[in-house]
Amino acid sequence: QVQLVESGGGTVQAGGSLRLSCTASGRTFIWYTMGWFRRAPGKEREFVAAIRPGALGISYADSVKGRCTIARPTVANTLLQMNSLKPEDTAVYYCAVMTKTGTTVTNSLGYDYWGQGTQVTVSS
């Protein structure tokens, strides 16, 4: 059984920073993409960022490009550093794992495992 646990959410003022962490357990993830999605109030879940093991590829949503950095310090751990946060970044952030290739990393339907989410609130 695969388990994903997110941490690092909280409340910050606009312009502040947060670092989200996700740790996976239960299986090896050497070749699996790990990604971050978010769901804001009244909106659909949207892609934020994704990273493959090693240095094979990193993707960011246009809405966070230049403000966020995703990292993969271990095969089963991913970090999302978010800077210059805006009120519109307020959402529940979810970590997810994609186990198959051939599906775009921006599509949530391509991910097999999900964490419970961590709340990020950015005040104006």
mmCIF file of C-alpha atoms in Angstrom:
data_model
loop_
_atom_site.group_PDB
_atom_site.id
_atom_site.type_symbol
_atom_site.label_atom_id
_atom_site.label_comp_id
_atom_site.label_asym_id
_atom_site.label_seq_id
_atom_site.Cartn_x
_atom_site.Cartn_y
_atom_site.Cartn_z
ATOM 1 C CA GLN A 1 0.000 0.000 0.000
ATOM 2 C CA VAL A 2 1.265 3.470 -0.915
ATOM 3 C CA GLN A 3 0.912 6.351 1.493
ATOM 4 C CA LEU A 4 1.664 10.010 0.805
ATOM 5 C CA VAL A 5 1.979 12.559 3.584
ATOM 6 C CA GLU A 6 2.181 16.304 2.969
ATOM 7 C CA SER A 7 3.382 18.929 5.401
ATOM 8 C CA GLY A 8 4.458 22.552 5.471
ATOM 9 C CA GLY A 9 1.181 24.322 4.842
ATOM 10 C CA GLY A 10 0.112 27.318 6.844
ATOM 11 C CA THR A 11 -0.970 30.929 6.733
ATOM 12 C CA VAL A 12 1.272 33.677 5.386
ATOM 13 C CA GLN A 13 0.884 37.237 4.202
ATOM 14 C CA ALA A 14 1.103 38.097 0.542
ATOM 15 C CA GLY A 15 4.720 38.082 -0.556
ATOM 16 C CA GLY A 16 5.682 35.451 1.976
ATOM 17 C CA SER A 17 7.075 31.976 1.450
ATOM 18 C CA LEU A 18 6.256 28.395 2.320
ATOM 19 C CA ARG A 19 7.969 25.078 1.717
ATOM 20 C CA LEU A 20 5.742 22.065 1.234
ATOM 21 C CA SER A 21 7.041 18.550 1.704
ATOM 22 C CA CYS A 22 5.689 15.199 0.570
ATOM 23 C CA THR A 23 6.962 11.807 1.657
ATOM 24 C CA ALA A 24 5.896 8.545 0.047
ATOM 25 C CA SER A 25 6.104 5.103 1.601
ATOM 26 C CA GLY A 26 5.075 1.554 0.829
ATOM 27 C CA ARG A 27 6.811 1.125 -2.532
ATOM 28 C CA THR A 28 9.846 2.285 -4.415
ATOM 29 C CA PHE A 29 9.464 5.330 -6.638
ATOM 30 C CA ILE A 30 12.692 5.345 -8.586
ATOM 31 C CA TRP A 31 11.008 5.929 -11.950
ATOM 32 C CA TYR A 32 7.832 7.637 -10.796
ATOM 33 C CA THR A 33 6.905 11.247 -11.339
ATOM 34 C CA MET A 34 5.823 13.139 -8.241
ATOM 35 C CA GLY A 35 3.611 16.166 -8.615
ATOM 36 C CA TRP A 36 1.729 18.866 -6.785
ATOM 37 C CA PHE A 37 -1.856 19.896 -7.461
ATOM 38 C CA ARG A 38 -4.091 22.359 -5.689
ATOM 39 C CA ARG A 39 -7.775 23.012 -5.253
ATOM 40 C CA ALA A 40 -8.950 26.509 -4.412
ATOM 41 C CA PRO A 41 -12.439 27.244 -3.082
ATOM 42 C CA GLY A 42 -14.966 27.049 -5.890
ATOM 43 C CA LYS A 43 -12.416 25.854 -8.439
ATOM 44 C CA GLU A 44 -11.345 22.603 -10.018
ATOM 45 C CA ARG A 45 -8.139 20.898 -9.013
ATOM 46 C CA GLU A 46 -5.244 22.308 -11.018
ATOM 47 C CA PHE A 47 -1.677 21.340 -11.714
ATOM 48 C CA VAL A 48 1.112 23.168 -9.899
ATOM 49 C CA ALA A 49 4.415 21.380 -10.506
ATOM 50 C CA ALA A 50 5.931 17.967 -11.165
ATOM 51 C CA ILE A 51 9.354 16.361 -11.117
ATOM 52 C CA ARG A 52 10.812 13.097 -12.377
ATOM 53 C CA PRO A 53 13.532 11.173 -10.554
ATOM 54 C CA GLY A 54 16.987 12.500 -11.215
ATOM 55 C CA ALA A 55 17.341 15.304 -13.728
ATOM 56 C CA LEU A 56 14.948 14.075 -16.400
ATOM 57 C CA GLY A 57 12.296 16.758 -16.228
ATOM 58 C CA ILE A 58 10.566 19.471 -14.250
ATOM 59 C CA SER A 59 7.275 21.177 -15.075
ATOM 60 C CA TYR A 60 5.488 24.197 -13.639
ATOM 61 C CA ALA A 61 2.100 25.707 -14.161
ATOM 62 C CA ASP A 62 2.196 29.157 -15.728
ATOM 63 C CA SER A 63 0.488 30.555 -12.647
ATOM 64 C CA VAL A 64 3.452 29.679 -10.409
ATOM 65 C CA LYS A 65 6.373 29.697 -12.825
ATOM 66 C CA GLY A 66 9.141 31.908 -11.497
ATOM 67 C CA ARG A 67 7.770 31.824 -7.965
ATOM 68 C CA CYS A 68 7.947 28.108 -7.182
ATOM 69 C CA THR A 69 10.721 25.560 -7.212
ATOM 70 C CA ILE A 70 10.192 21.814 -7.021
ATOM 71 C CA ALA A 71 12.945 19.497 -5.817
ATOM 72 C CA ARG A 72 13.469 15.763 -5.316
ATOM 73 C CA PRO A 73 15.998 15.318 -2.492
ATOM 74 C CA THR A 74 15.230 11.582 -2.309
ATOM 75 C CA VAL A 75 13.365 9.206 -4.583
ATOM 76 C CA ALA A 76 10.374 9.185 -2.227
ATOM 77 C CA ASN A 77 10.358 12.828 -1.200
ATOM 78 C CA THR A 78 9.506 16.026 -3.020
ATOM 79 C CA LEU A 79 9.653 19.637 -1.888
ATOM 80 C CA LEU A 80 7.759 22.609 -3.261
ATOM 81 C CA GLN A 81 9.302 25.948 -2.345
ATOM 82 C CA MET A 82 6.803 28.747 -2.900
ATOM 83 C CA ASN A 83 7.894 32.375 -2.817
ATOM 84 C CA SER A 84 6.134 35.669 -3.471
ATOM 85 C CA LEU A 85 2.853 34.071 -2.545
ATOM 86 C CA LYS A 86 -0.372 35.712 -3.642
ATOM 87 C CA PRO A 87 -3.890 35.478 -2.220
ATOM 88 C CA GLU A 88 -4.903 33.522 -5.314
ATOM 89 C CA ASP A 89 -2.441 30.805 -4.251
ATOM 90 C CA THR A 90 -4.755 29.981 -1.361
ATOM 91 C CA ALA A 91 -5.785 26.353 -1.756
ATOM 92 C CA VAL A 92 -5.400 22.856 -0.453
ATOM 93 C CA TYR A 93 -2.208 21.464 -1.953
ATOM 94 C CA TYR A 94 -1.988 17.770 -2.784
ATOM 95 C CA CYS A 95 0.998 15.575 -3.461
ATOM 96 C CA ALA A 96 0.533 12.814 -6.031
ATOM 97 C CA VAL A 97 2.503 10.032 -7.704
ATOM 98 C CA MET A 98 2.307 8.983 -11.348
ATOM 99 C CA THR A 99 3.337 5.375 -11.964
ATOM 100 C CA LYS A 100 2.994 5.201 -15.753
ATOM 101 C CA THR A 101 4.562 7.075 -18.628
ATOM 102 C CA GLY A 102 2.780 8.382 -21.691
ATOM 103 C CA THR A 103 0.449 10.712 -19.810
ATOM 104 C CA THR A 104 1.038 14.430 -19.434
ATOM 105 C CA VAL A 105 2.228 15.388 -15.981
ATOM 106 C CA THR A 106 -0.307 18.221 -15.886
ATOM 107 C CA ASN A 107 -3.288 15.860 -15.981
ATOM 108 C CA SER A 108 -4.457 14.767 -12.550
ATOM 109 C CA LEU A 109 -6.068 11.677 -14.053
ATOM 110 C CA GLY A 110 -2.607 10.310 -14.776
ATOM 111 C CA TYR A 111 -1.705 10.085 -11.112
ATOM 112 C CA ASP A 112 -2.395 6.944 -9.128
ATOM 113 C CA TYR A 113 -1.767 7.936 -5.515
ATOM 114 C CA TRP A 114 -2.712 11.040 -3.571
ATOM 115 C CA GLY A 115 -2.069 12.529 -0.174
ATOM 116 C CA GLN A 116 -4.728 14.114 1.996
ATOM 117 C CA GLY A 117 -3.544 17.639 1.297
ATOM 118 C CA THR A 118 -2.146 20.553 3.247
ATOM 119 C CA GLN A 119 -3.830 23.939 3.515
ATOM 120 C CA VAL A 120 -2.065 27.044 2.234
ATOM 121 C CA THR A 121 -3.668 30.375 3.055
ATOM 122 C CA VAL A 122 -2.260 33.664 1.786
ATOM 123 C CA SER A 123 -3.713 36.830 3.255
ATOM 124 C CA SER A 124 -3.694 40.175 1.503
#
